[in-house]
Coordinates of C-alpha atoms in Angstrom, one line a residue:
M1 CA -1.3 -7.4 3.4
F2 CA 1.9 -6.0 2.5
Q3 CA 3.7 -8.2 5.1
V4 CA 7.5 -9.4 5.1
T5 CA 7.2 -13.0 5.6
H6 CA 9.3 -14.9 8.1
F7 CA 9.5 -18.9 8.3
A8 CA 10.1 -20.1 11.8
R9 CA 13.8 -19.8 12.9
A10 CA 14.3 -23.3 13.4
A11 CA 13.4 -23.5 9.4
A12 CA 15.7 -20.4 8.5
A13 CA 18.7 -22.1 10.6
A14 CA 18.3 -25.2 9.1
L15 CA 18.4 -24.1 5.6
A16 CA 21.1 -21.4 6.6
A17 CA 23.4 -24.3 7.9
L18 CA 23.0 -25.9 4.5
L19 CA 23.9 -22.9 2.5
I20 CA 26.7 -21.8 4.8
G21 CA 28.1 -25.8 4.8
A22 CA 27.8 -25.8 1.0
A23 CA 29.7 -22.5 0.7
H24 CA 32.5 -23.3 2.9
G25 CA 32.7 -26.8 1.3
A26 CA 33.4 -25.1 -2.0
S27 CA 36.0 -22.7 -0.7
A28 CA 35.3 -20.8 2.8
Q29 CA 37.5 -18.0 1.2
T30 CA 34.7 -17.2 -1.4
L31 CA 32.5 -15.5 1.3
A32 CA 32.5 -11.7 0.8
P33 CA 32.5 -9.6 4.0
G34 CA 28.5 -9.6 5.1
E35 CA 27.7 -12.7 2.8
G36 CA 28.0 -15.3 6.0
T37 CA 25.6 -13.3 7.8
Y38 CA 23.1 -13.2 4.7
L39 CA 23.1 -16.8 4.3
E40 CA 22.8 -17.4 7.9
R41 CA 19.8 -14.9 8.8
C42 CA 18.3 -13.6 5.5
A43 CA 18.5 -16.1 2.7
S44 CA 16.0 -18.4 3.5
C45 CA 13.4 -15.7 3.0
H46 CA 15.0 -13.5 0.9
D47 CA 16.3 -15.8 -2.0
H48 CA 12.7 -17.7 -1.8
S49 CA 10.9 -14.1 -2.4
E50 CA 7.9 -15.8 -4.5
S51 CA 6.8 -17.9 -1.3
S52 CA 8.1 -15.6 1.4
R53 CA 6.5 -12.4 0.1
A54 CA 10.1 -10.8 1.3
P55 CA 12.2 -8.6 -1.3
S56 CA 14.4 -10.7 -3.5
K57 CA 17.9 -10.4 -3.0
A58 CA 18.2 -8.0 -6.0
N59 CA 15.3 -6.1 -5.0
L60 CA 17.6 -5.5 -1.5
K61 CA 20.4 -4.2 -3.7
A62 CA 18.2 -1.6 -5.3
M63 CA 17.6 0.0 -1.8
S64 CA 19.5 2.4 0.3
Y65 CA 21.6 1.6 3.3
Q66 CA 19.6 3.7 5.5
T67 CA 16.2 2.0 4.5
I68 CA 17.9 -1.6 5.4
D69 CA 19.7 -0.3 8.4
F70 CA 16.0 1.1 9.5
A71 CA 14.3 -2.1 9.3
L72 CA 17.3 -4.1 10.8
T73 CA 17.5 -1.7 14.2
Q74 CA 13.7 -0.4 14.2
G75 CA 11.5 -2.1 11.5
K76 CA 10.2 -5.3 10.5
M77 CA 13.5 -7.1 10.3
K78 CA 14.9 -6.1 13.9
A79 CA 14.0 -9.6 15.3
M80 CA 15.8 -11.0 12.7
A81 CA 18.8 -8.9 13.6
E82 CA 18.7 -9.8 17.4
G83 CA 22.3 -9.7 18.9
M84 CA 23.8 -8.3 15.5
S85 CA 26.5 -6.0 16.0
G86 CA 26.6 -2.4 14.3
D87 CA 30.0 -3.7 12.4
V88 CA 28.2 -7.3 11.3
R89 CA 24.8 -5.3 10.5
G90 CA 27.1 -2.5 8.5
L91 CA 29.0 -5.5 6.6
L92 CA 25.9 -7.3 5.7
I93 CA 24.4 -4.1 4.4
N94 CA 27.4 -3.4 2.4
Y95 CA 27.2 -6.6 0.9
L96 CA 23.5 -6.3 0.0
T97 CA 23.6 -2.8 -1.5
G98 CA 27.1 -2.4 -2.6
G99 CA 26.4 1.3 -2.1
P100 CA 27.3 4.1 0.5
A101 CA 26.1 4.6 3.7
T102 CA 24.3 8.1 2.9
T103 CA 22.1 8.6 -0.3
D104 CA 23.0 11.5 -2.7
D105 CA 20.5 13.8 -2.6
S106 CA 22.6 16.8 -4.3
W107 CA 20.1 16.6 -7.3
T108 CA 17.5 18.7 -5.0
K109 CA 19.5 21.3 -4.8
A110 CA 20.0 21.8 -8.5
M111 CA 16.2 21.3 -9.0
M112 CA 15.0 24.0 -6.7
C113 CA 12.8 26.5 -8.1
P114 CA 13.6 30.2 -8.5
A115 CA 13.8 31.8 -4.6
E116 CA 9.9 33.7 -5.9
R117 CA 8.6 30.1 -6.4
R118 CA 9.5 28.3 -3.4
V119 CA 6.2 28.8 -1.5
A120 CA 3.6 26.6 -2.4
D121 CA 0.3 28.7 -3.9
L122 CA -2.6 27.0 -2.3
K123 CA -5.5 29.0 -3.8
G124 CA -6.1 26.2 -6.4
P125 CA -8.4 23.1 -5.9
A126 CA -7.1 20.2 -3.9
T127 CA -7.9 17.8 -6.8
V128 CA -5.8 14.6 -5.0
A129 CA -6.8 15.3 -0.9
T130 CA -6.5 11.7 0.2
F131 CA -6.0 7.8 -1.4
G132 CA -9.1 8.2 -3.3
Y133 CA -8.7 11.8 -4.2
D134 CA -12.1 13.1 -2.6
R135 CA -13.2 12.1 1.0
A136 CA -15.6 9.7 -0.5
N137 CA -12.6 8.0 -2.2
T138 CA -14.2 7.8 -5.6
R139 CA -10.6 7.9 -7.4
T140 CA -11.9 9.9 -10.2
L141 CA -10.9 13.0 -11.6
T142 CA -12.5 15.3 -14.3
A143 CA -11.1 16.4 -17.3
A144 CA -10.7 20.1 -15.9
Q145 CA -9.3 18.9 -12.9
A146 CA -6.6 16.7 -14.6
G147 CA -6.0 18.9 -17.6
L148 CA -6.4 15.5 -19.8
T149 CA -9.3 14.4 -22.0
K150 CA -10.3 10.7 -22.9
A151 CA -9.1 11.5 -26.4
Q152 CA -6.1 12.7 -25.0
L153 CA -5.3 10.1 -23.0
S154 CA -5.6 7.7 -25.9
N155 CA -2.2 8.9 -27.3
M156 CA 0.5 9.7 -25.0
E157 CA 4.1 9.8 -24.3
L158 CA 7.0 10.3 -21.9
A159 CA 7.3 14.2 -21.0
W160 CA 9.6 13.3 -18.2
S161 CA 11.0 11.4 -15.3
I162 CA 12.3 12.0 -12.1
A163 CA 14.4 9.1 -10.3
I164 CA 15.1 8.8 -6.8
P165 CA 18.2 7.8 -5.6
G166 CA 18.3 4.4 -3.3
A167 CA 14.3 4.1 -3.6
S168 CA 13.3 0.3 -4.9
A169 CA 9.2 0.6 -3.9
M170 CA 7.4 3.5 -5.4
R171 CA 4.3 2.7 -2.9
A172 CA 2.7 6.3 -2.7
Q173 CA 0.8 8.7 -4.5
P174 CA 1.0 12.6 -4.0
A175 CA -1.6 15.0 -2.7
I176 CA -2.2 17.9 -5.5
V177 CA -3.1 21.3 -4.7
G178 CA -3.4 23.5 -7.9
K179 CA -0.2 22.9 -9.8
T180 CA 2.1 21.8 -6.7
V181 CA 2.4 17.9 -6.5
F182 CA 3.3 16.8 -2.8
Y183 CA 5.2 13.6 -3.3
P184 CA 5.8 11.3 -0.3
V185 CA 8.9 8.6 -1.4
A186 CA 9.0 5.9 1.5
D187 CA 12.5 4.9 0.9
A188 CA 13.9 8.4 0.9
G189 CA 12.1 9.2 4.1
A190 CA 11.2 12.7 2.3
L191 CA 8.4 14.5 1.0
Y192 CA 8.6 16.5 -1.9
A193 CA 6.8 19.6 -3.4
F194 CA 7.0 19.7 -6.8
D195 CA 6.1 22.8 -9.1
V196 CA 4.6 21.3 -12.5
S197 CA 3.1 24.7 -13.4
D198 CA 5.5 24.4 -16.3
A199 CA 4.6 21.2 -17.5
A200 CA 7.6 20.8 -19.7
K201 CA 9.8 21.7 -16.6
P202 CA 9.3 20.5 -12.9
C203 CA 11.1 22.4 -10.1
L204 CA 11.1 21.7 -6.7
K205 CA 9.7 23.9 -4.2
W206 CA 10.8 22.6 -0.8
L207 CA 11.3 19.0 0.7
Y208 CA 10.6 17.8 4.1
K209 CA 13.0 14.6 5.5
T210 CA 12.0 12.8 8.1
P211 CA 14.6 12.6 11.2
G212 CA 17.3 10.3 10.7
G213 CA 15.8 9.5 7.7
A214 CA 13.2 7.4 8.7
P215 CA 11.1 5.8 5.9
L216 CA 7.7 6.8 5.1
R217 CA 4.8 4.2 4.7
T218 CA 1.7 6.5 3.6
S219 CA 0.3 8.7 0.8
A220 CA 0.0 12.2 1.5
A221 CA -3.5 13.8 2.9
Y222 CA -4.2 17.5 2.2
G223 CA -6.5 19.6 4.3
V224 CA -7.5 23.2 5.5
L225 CA -8.0 23.3 8.9
A226 CA -10.3 25.6 10.9
D227 CA -8.0 28.6 11.3
G228 CA -7.2 28.6 7.6
R229 CA -3.9 26.8 7.0
G230 CA -3.5 24.2 5.0
V231 CA -1.4 21.1 6.0
L232 CA -0.5 17.8 4.6
A233 CA -0.2 14.5 6.6
F234 CA 1.4 11.3 6.2
S235 CA 2.8 8.5 8.1
G236 CA 6.0 6.3 8.5
L237 CA 7.4 2.8 8.8
D238 CA 7.9 3.8 12.5
S239 CA 4.4 4.9 13.0
G240 CA 5.2 8.5 13.2
V241 CA 2.3 10.5 12.0
Y242 CA 4.0 14.2 10.5
L243 CA 2.3 17.1 9.9
V244 CA 3.8 19.8 7.9
D245 CA 2.7 23.3 6.6
A246 CA 1.8 22.9 3.0
R247 CA 3.0 26.1 2.1
T248 CA 6.6 25.9 3.2
G249 CA 7.1 22.3 4.4
A250 CA 7.9 23.4 8.2
L251 CA 7.1 20.5 10.6
L252 CA 4.0 21.5 12.8
W253 CA 4.0 18.0 15.0
T254 CA 4.7 14.7 14.7
R255 CA 3.5 12.0 17.0
K256 CA 4.1 8.1 17.3
V257 CA 0.6 6.5 17.3
G258 CA 2.0 2.6 17.4
V259 CA 0.5 0.9 20.7
Y260 CA 1.4 -2.5 20.2
K261 CA 4.9 -3.9 19.6
F262 CA 4.1 -4.9 15.7
S263 CA 2.0 -1.6 15.3
M264 CA 2.7 0.0 11.8
T265 CA 0.5 2.8 9.5
T266 CA -0.3 1.8 5.8
G267 CA -3.4 3.6 5.5
T268 CA -3.6 7.2 4.1
P269 CA -4.3 9.8 6.9
T270 CA -7.5 12.0 6.2
V271 CA -7.3 15.7 7.1
L272 CA -10.7 17.7 8.5
K273 CA -11.1 21.1 9.8
T274 CA -11.2 19.8 13.3
R275 CA -9.5 16.4 13.4
I276 CA -7.0 13.9 11.5
I277 CA -8.1 10.5 11.3
V278 CA -5.4 8.0 11.4
P279 CA -5.9 4.0 10.8
V280 CA -3.3 1.8 12.1
A281 CA -2.3 -1.6 11.4
Q282 CA -0.2 -4.0 12.8
Y283 CA 2.4 -7.0 11.2
E284 CA 2.1 -9.2 13.7
I285 CA 1.2 -11.9 10.8
S286 CA 4.5 -11.3 9.9
V287 CA 6.5 -12.8 13.1
A288 CA 4.0 -14.7 15.0
A289 CA 5.2 -18.4 13.2
D290 CA 8.2 -18.0 15.4
N291 CA 8.2 -20.0 18.5
K292 CA 10.1 -17.3 20.1
E293 CA 7.3 -14.2 19.9
V294 CA 4.3 -14.4 22.0
C295 CA 1.3 -14.8 19.9
C296 CA -0.6 -12.7 19.9
N297 CA -1.7 -9.7 21.2
N298 CA -1.7 -6.6 18.4
H299 CA -4.6 -5.3 16.7
G300 CA -5.7 -2.7 14.6
Y301 CA -7.5 0.7 15.6
I302 CA -8.2 3.9 14.1
L303 CA -7.5 7.5 16.1
S304 CA -8.6 10.9 15.9
L305 CA -6.1 13.3 16.4
D306 CA -6.1 17.2 17.3
P307 CA -4.9 18.9 14.2
K308 CA -3.3 21.7 16.3
T309 CA -1.2 19.3 18.5
G310 CA -1.6 16.0 17.5
A311 CA -3.3 14.9 21.0
Q312 CA -5.5 12.0 20.9
Q313 CA -9.5 13.1 20.6
W314 CA -10.5 9.4 20.7
R315 CA -9.5 5.6 20.0
Y316 CA -11.5 3.0 18.3
D317 CA -10.2 -0.7 19.0
T318 CA -11.6 -3.4 16.6
M319 CA -11.4 -5.6 19.5
P320 CA -10.5 -5.8 23.2
D321 CA -6.8 -6.7 24.2
A322 CA -5.9 -9.9 24.1
T323 CA -6.1 -12.5 26.9
P324 CA -4.5 -15.5 28.0
L325 CA -6.1 -18.7 26.1
R326 CA -4.1 -22.0 26.7
D327 CA -0.8 -23.3 27.2
R328 CA 0.5 -23.5 24.0
G329 CA 2.6 -27.0 24.8
D330 CA 5.6 -25.5 26.4
G331 CA 4.4 -23.7 29.3
K332 CA 3.8 -20.2 27.3
M333 CA 0.4 -19.0 26.8
L334 CA -1.5 -18.3 23.3
F335 CA -3.4 -15.0 23.1
G336 CA -6.0 -14.1 21.7
P337 CA -8.2 -12.5 20.2
S338 CA -5.9 -10.3 17.5
G339 CA -5.4 -9.0 14.3
A340 CA -8.2 -7.1 12.0
P341 CA -5.0 -4.7 11.0
I342 CA -6.6 -1.8 9.0
W343 CA -4.6 -1.3 6.0
N344 CA -6.8 1.0 4.1
S345 CA -7.1 4.6 4.1
P346 CA -10.8 5.5 5.6
S347 CA -13.8 7.3 3.7
V348 CA -15.5 9.9 5.5
D349 CA -19.3 10.5 5.3
E350 CA -19.4 13.9 6.9
K351 CA -23.8 14.0 6.4
R352 CA -23.9 10.8 8.2
G353 CA -21.1 11.9 10.9
L354 CA -19.6 8.3 9.9
I355 CA -16.3 6.8 8.7
Y356 CA -16.3 3.5 6.8
F357 CA -13.2 1.0 6.6
G358 CA -12.2 -2.7 6.3
T359 CA -9.9 -4.8 8.2
G360 CA -7.8 -7.7 8.0
E361 CA -7.1 -11.2 9.3
A362 CA -7.2 -12.9 12.6
N363 CA -3.7 -13.8 14.0
S364 CA -5.0 -16.4 16.9
P365 CA -8.2 -17.6 18.1
P366 CA -10.9 -16.8 18.5
A367 CA -11.2 -15.1 15.1
H368 CA -12.9 -11.8 16.3
K369 CA -16.1 -10.8 14.3
N370 CA -13.9 -7.7 13.3
T371 CA -11.5 -9.4 11.5
D372 CA -11.9 -9.5 7.6
A373 CA -14.8 -7.1 8.4
L374 CA -16.5 -4.0 6.9
I375 CA -17.0 -1.5 9.7
A376 CA -18.6 1.9 10.5
I377 CA -17.7 4.3 13.2
G378 CA -18.9 7.6 14.4
L379 CA -16.7 10.4 13.2
N380 CA -17.1 12.4 16.3
D381 CA -17.1 9.5 18.9
G382 CA -15.1 6.9 17.2
K383 CA -18.1 4.4 18.7
E384 CA -19.1 1.4 16.3
R385 CA -22.1 1.7 14.2
W386 CA -22.0 -1.6 12.5
S387 CA -20.0 -4.5 11.7
H388 CA -20.2 -7.2 8.7
Q389 CA -17.5 -10.1 9.0
A390 CA -16.9 -11.1 5.3
T391 CA -14.9 -13.9 5.9
E392 CA -14.9 -16.0 9.1
R393 CA -12.3 -18.1 10.6
D394 CA -9.2 -16.4 8.7
I395 CA -6.6 -17.1 11.1
F396 CA -3.6 -16.5 9.5
N397 CA 0.2 -16.0 10.3
S398 CA 2.8 -16.3 7.6
G399 CA 4.7 -19.8 7.3
C400 CA 2.0 -21.6 9.5
G401 CA 0.4 -23.0 6.3
P402 CA -3.3 -24.5 6.7
K403 CA -1.7 -27.7 8.2
P404 CA 0.9 -26.4 10.6
K405 CA 3.3 -29.2 12.3
P406 CA 2.5 -29.7 15.8
T407 CA 6.1 -28.0 16.5
Q408 CA 4.7 -24.8 15.3
L409 CA 3.3 -23.5 18.7
N410 CA 1.6 -20.5 17.6
C411 CA -0.2 -22.1 14.5
V412 CA -3.7 -23.5 14.7
T413 CA -5.6 -25.5 12.2
D414 CA -9.2 -24.4 12.6
T415 CA -8.8 -21.8 10.0
V416 CA -9.4 -21.2 6.3
Y417 CA -6.2 -19.5 6.0
R418 CA -6.8 -17.1 3.2
D419 CA -5.5 -13.5 4.6
V420 CA -8.4 -11.8 2.7
D421 CA -8.3 -8.9 4.0
F422 CA -9.6 -5.5 2.8
G423 CA -6.5 -3.5 1.4
A424 CA -8.4 -1.4 -0.9
S425 CA -10.2 1.6 0.6
F426 CA -14.0 1.8 0.6
I427 CA -16.2 4.3 -1.4
L428 CA -19.0 6.1 -0.5
G429 CA -20.5 6.1 -4.2
H430 CA -23.7 8.5 -5.0
L431 CA -25.8 6.9 -7.6
K432 CA -27.8 9.2 -10.2
S433 CA -31.0 7.8 -8.6
G434 CA -30.1 9.9 -5.3
Q435 CA -29.0 6.6 -3.5
E436 CA -26.2 5.9 -1.7
M437 CA -24.3 2.9 -0.8
V438 CA -20.5 1.8 0.5
Y439 CA -18.4 -0.1 -1.9
A440 CA -15.4 -2.2 -0.9
G441 CA -13.0 -4.7 -2.8
Q442 CA -11.7 -7.5 -0.9
K443 CA -8.3 -9.5 -1.8
S444 CA -10.7 -12.7 -1.9
G445 CA -12.0 -11.2 -5.0
T446 CA -15.2 -10.1 -3.7
V447 CA -16.8 -6.5 -4.5
W448 CA -19.3 -5.5 -1.9
A449 CA -21.8 -3.0 -1.8
M450 CA -23.5 -2.2 1.6
D451 CA -26.3 0.4 3.0
P452 CA -24.4 3.1 4.6
V453 CA -26.6 3.5 7.7
T454 CA -27.5 -0.3 8.5
G455 CA -24.7 -2.2 7.2
K456 CA -26.8 -4.4 5.4
V457 CA -25.2 -6.1 2.1
I458 CA -27.0 -5.3 -0.9
W459 CA -25.1 -6.8 -3.3
R460 CA -21.8 -8.8 -3.4
R461 CA -20.0 -9.9 -6.7
D462 CA -16.9 -12.7 -6.6
L463 CA -14.6 -12.3 -9.2
G464 CA -12.4 -15.3 -8.4
T465 CA -11.2 -16.4 -4.8
G466 CA -8.3 -14.0 -4.7
S467 CA -5.3 -14.6 -2.7
P468 CA -2.8 -12.9 0.1
L469 CA -2.0 -10.5 -2.9
G470 CA -5.7 -9.9 -4.2
G471 CA -8.3 -10.6 -5.7
V472 CA -8.9 -6.6 -5.2
H473 CA -5.5 -5.4 -3.4
W474 CA -5.0 -1.7 -3.3
G475 CA -8.2 -0.1 -4.5
I476 CA -11.4 0.5 -6.7
A477 CA -12.8 3.4 -8.4
F478 CA -16.3 4.9 -8.8
K479 CA -18.0 6.9 -11.9
D480 CA -21.5 7.0 -13.4
D481 CA -22.8 4.4 -11.5
T482 CA -20.3 1.7 -12.3
I483 CA -17.4 0.2 -9.9
F484 CA -14.0 -0.6 -11.6
A485 CA -12.4 -3.6 -9.8
P486 CA -9.2 -4.3 -10.7
I487 CA -7.8 -8.1 -9.8
S488 CA -4.5 -9.0 -9.3
Q489 CA -4.6 -13.2 -9.0
I490 CA -7.9 -14.8 -9.8
G491 CA -7.4 -17.5 -6.9
R492 CA -8.2 -21.5 -6.9
D493 CA -11.4 -23.5 -6.2
L494 CA -12.5 -23.5 -2.9
P495 CA -15.2 -25.5 -1.1
G496 CA -18.6 -24.3 -2.3
Q497 CA -16.9 -21.9 -4.6
T498 CA -15.4 -22.5 -8.3
V499 CA -13.4 -20.0 -10.4
G500 CA -15.2 -20.0 -13.8
P501 CA -13.3 -19.7 -17.2
E502 CA -14.4 -16.2 -17.8
I503 CA -12.6 -15.2 -14.3
K504 CA -9.6 -13.3 -15.5
S505 CA -7.0 -11.2 -14.0
G506 CA -7.3 -7.8 -15.4
M507 CA -10.2 -4.8 -15.1
Y508 CA -14.0 -5.2 -14.3
A509 CA -16.7 -2.5 -14.7
I510 CA -19.5 -3.2 -12.2
D511 CA -23.0 -2.0 -12.3
A512 CA -23.2 -0.1 -9.0
K513 CA -26.9 -0.7 -8.4
T514 CA -27.0 -4.6 -9.0
G515 CA -23.7 -5.7 -9.1
A516 CA -24.0 -7.2 -12.6
V517 CA -20.2 -7.2 -14.6
K518 CA -20.6 -4.7 -17.8
W519 CA -17.2 -5.6 -19.3
T520 CA -14.0 -7.3 -18.5
F521 CA -10.3 -6.2 -19.7
A522 CA -8.2 -9.1 -19.2
T523 CA -4.4 -8.8 -19.1
A524 CA -2.0 -11.5 -20.5
P525 CA 1.8 -12.1 -19.6
D526 CA 4.4 -10.7 -22.1
C527 CA 7.5 -12.5 -22.3
E528 CA 8.6 -11.2 -25.7
G529 CA 12.4 -10.3 -26.4
D530 CA 14.4 -8.9 -23.6
R531 CA 11.1 -9.2 -21.3
P532 CA 12.0 -11.8 -19.3
Q533 CA 15.0 -10.3 -18.1
R534 CA 13.6 -6.9 -17.0
M535 CA 10.7 -8.7 -15.7
P536 CA 11.9 -12.3 -14.4
R537 CA 8.3 -13.5 -13.3
C538 CA 6.5 -12.4 -16.4
K539 CA 4.6 -15.4 -17.0
Q540 CA 3.1 -15.3 -13.5
I541 CA 2.6 -11.9 -12.6
Y542 CA 0.6 -9.8 -14.8
G543 CA -2.7 -8.5 -13.2
L544 CA -3.8 -5.4 -12.0
S545 CA -3.0 -4.6 -8.5
T546 CA -2.4 -0.6 -8.1
A547 CA -5.3 1.2 -7.4
P548 CA -7.1 2.4 -10.9
A549 CA -7.7 6.0 -11.8
V550 CA -10.9 7.1 -13.6
I551 CA -10.1 10.3 -15.8
D552 CA -13.0 11.9 -18.1
G553 CA -14.0 8.6 -19.8
A554 CA -11.1 6.7 -19.3
V555 CA -9.7 4.1 -16.8
I556 CA -6.0 4.0 -16.0
G557 CA -4.4 0.7 -14.6
G558 CA -1.1 -0.2 -14.0
S559 CA -0.1 -3.8 -14.0
L560 CA 2.3 -5.9 -12.0
D561 CA 4.5 -6.6 -14.9
G562 CA 5.1 -2.7 -15.6
Y563 CA 2.3 -2.0 -18.3
L564 CA 0.1 0.9 -17.9
Y565 CA -3.2 0.7 -19.6
V566 CA -5.6 3.1 -20.6
L567 CA -9.0 1.7 -21.1
D568 CA -12.7 3.2 -22.2
A569 CA -14.8 3.6 -19.2
K570 CA -17.9 2.5 -21.0
T571 CA -16.7 -0.6 -23.2
G572 CA -13.2 -1.8 -21.8
G573 CA -11.7 -1.1 -25.3
L574 CA -7.9 -0.5 -24.9
L575 CA -7.4 2.8 -25.7
W576 CA -3.4 3.1 -25.2
K577 CA -0.8 1.1 -23.3
T578 CA 3.2 1.6 -22.7
D579 CA 5.7 -0.5 -20.8
T580 CA 7.1 1.1 -17.9
A581 CA 9.8 -1.2 -16.9
I582 CA 12.6 0.2 -18.8
P583 CA 15.5 2.5 -18.0
Y584 CA 15.3 6.2 -17.6
Q585 CA 17.3 9.3 -17.2
G586 CA 15.7 11.7 -14.9
V587 CA 15.3 15.3 -15.6
N588 CA 16.8 15.5 -12.0
G589 CA 20.0 14.3 -13.5
V590 CA 19.8 10.9 -12.2
S591 CA 19.4 7.5 -13.5
G592 CA 16.6 5.2 -12.8
K593 CA 14.4 2.2 -13.8
G594 CA 11.1 1.3 -13.9
G595 CA 9.7 -2.1 -12.7
S596 CA 6.2 -3.3 -11.6
I597 CA 3.2 -0.6 -11.0
D598 CA 1.6 -1.5 -7.7
A599 CA 0.1 0.4 -4.6
A600 CA -0.9 3.8 -4.9
S601 CA 0.8 4.9 -8.3
I602 CA -1.4 7.2 -10.7
T603 CA -3.0 10.6 -10.4
A604 CA -2.8 13.6 -12.8
V605 CA -2.6 17.3 -13.1
N606 CA -2.1 20.3 -15.6
G607 CA -2.0 17.6 -18.5
L608 CA 0.3 15.2 -16.9
L609 CA -0.4 11.7 -16.2
L610 CA 1.9 10.9 -13.1
V611 CA 2.6 7.2 -12.6
N612 CA 4.9 5.4 -10.0
S613 CA 7.0 2.6 -11.6
G614 CA 8.8 0.0 -9.2
Y615 CA 7.6 -2.0 -6.4
G616 CA 10.5 -4.2 -4.9
M617 CA 8.2 -6.5 -2.9
F618 CA 6.4 -10.0 -3.4
G619 CA 8.4 -11.2 -5.9
E620 CA 8.0 -8.0 -8.1
V621 CA 10.5 -5.6 -10.0
A622 CA 12.2 -2.7 -8.1
G623 CA 12.2 0.8 -9.7
N624 CA 12.7 4.0 -8.6
V625 CA 10.9 6.6 -11.1
I626 CA 8.1 9.1 -11.0
L627 CA 6.9 8.9 -15.1
A628 CA 5.0 12.0 -16.3
F629 CA 3.0 11.5 -19.5
K630 CA 1.6 14.1 -21.9
P631 CA -0.8 14.0 -24.9
K632 CA 1.3 13.1 -27.8
A633 CA 2.3 15.9 -30.0
K634 CA 0.6 15.8 -33.6

């Protein structure tokens, strides 16, 4: 989930040689400063974003200087930048962005609230406290919580937008307490506390900037500690967990939680009175196809941290540490088991003292039982209670393929090679009958219902076969004994499983008791007018990937081609839609544009439907705006 793919260095070098040769054959003088480095080290992936899942060159241009610099020096691109001097790196980044080395944040000063309103009022309810809004991860808000009814959601218009300079992937949703919206923006390395008590004119109470502008990664979580203090927890691309005072934005502590070389955080933390639960993934999947890498010895884990200090209380590992398996053919060892990154945000069951979550693929043999698995562990001790493996033998490293070449020493053939992890957070659903089930959506397109105590499968519903980008990608929602599952891609026929003509990209309503499909809303490509210029892959990407929201009697979903849909929760009928992939002039004085809607993007407060637009990854369209929609004036 959410990897940046690297082809083997040999292939990259070969392609780069061809590209550079062609460029020099035409005229060596035509290469701009930094362009040669791009052709040599970057073009093989970023010029082929559809297959590599790396940001396209156009999306790199939309990024800030510091975002790319961090990726090259501390993040996912560090291996590709090995041996690159600071001057060469600077020329490369300038070639890509064409912008200044620092991002202009002057808009924040102009948008500050009056002095008497710069401390957040935490007396109101925490309507969005974690990724799934509540600890059960239902992603449901009442009309009172959102300030919006189904009727109002059926006829909306833009109230305002905020454009974030240097951002290209609006991947994180806010925490909401009362009428304060705590918005993390990954590319800005900042958490903004917006006051929306005046729904027509938001202002900024405070902002927290990470040291050195390190990019953030997760959504924001809110909770009240045992001492009564309201806090916000979120994590960065550097695997740093941050805890700040929700009233003032003051940093309370930060802790690096990465244990392995490629450890990273993606799932939103959960803040409880006496502990903070932090899921940790890893991106060895992105680099392991390179023969120069030791493969593979990273795995996912969950931490419980002391909210006072950040000290570790316990750690759950999805598997034991990897050990040498065999000589891979060149005198170096292949290691295993590995994998099982935890991309999603756990669901906390305080009544049973359990935490529910899912894992991702294996990166080397043997494919451990906890890869592509649904798991429950103890809240107080981190001990595993049950585990169910959804997909066996899913050993996946980007660039290997199902039939790797003999020269690809870290790649194996005994694999289904699907990368169908659980990116979506699990839901603890309370049925009207009194029964409870754990629900999960998988990138394979499968929705699962499990017994929360035993881990027994109650039912499963296959909605296609999915892909590495979904199937069910970022989330599902639950209300009134119904699961709402968005499908990004339907997949292809597999041995023993065909994809029927009734399976379409879009939204599915599923009976939470039985797994039966109640209704389907199918999305369709829109390439009319100037859409191909704004959405170059409009014919290919139009499914629903972002986690949905349920508000009153409506289901809200966002599509990869930038459309926002409001559906009737009972019938699936379309109530309203709008194209967000257009230019905007932000209320903060910054120009911006929308793009693909992905990741965690949809919340609501005080009569405003809040939506992120722009996701410059995986061949999608970059953007940098937070959009607020209001009921249309009569």
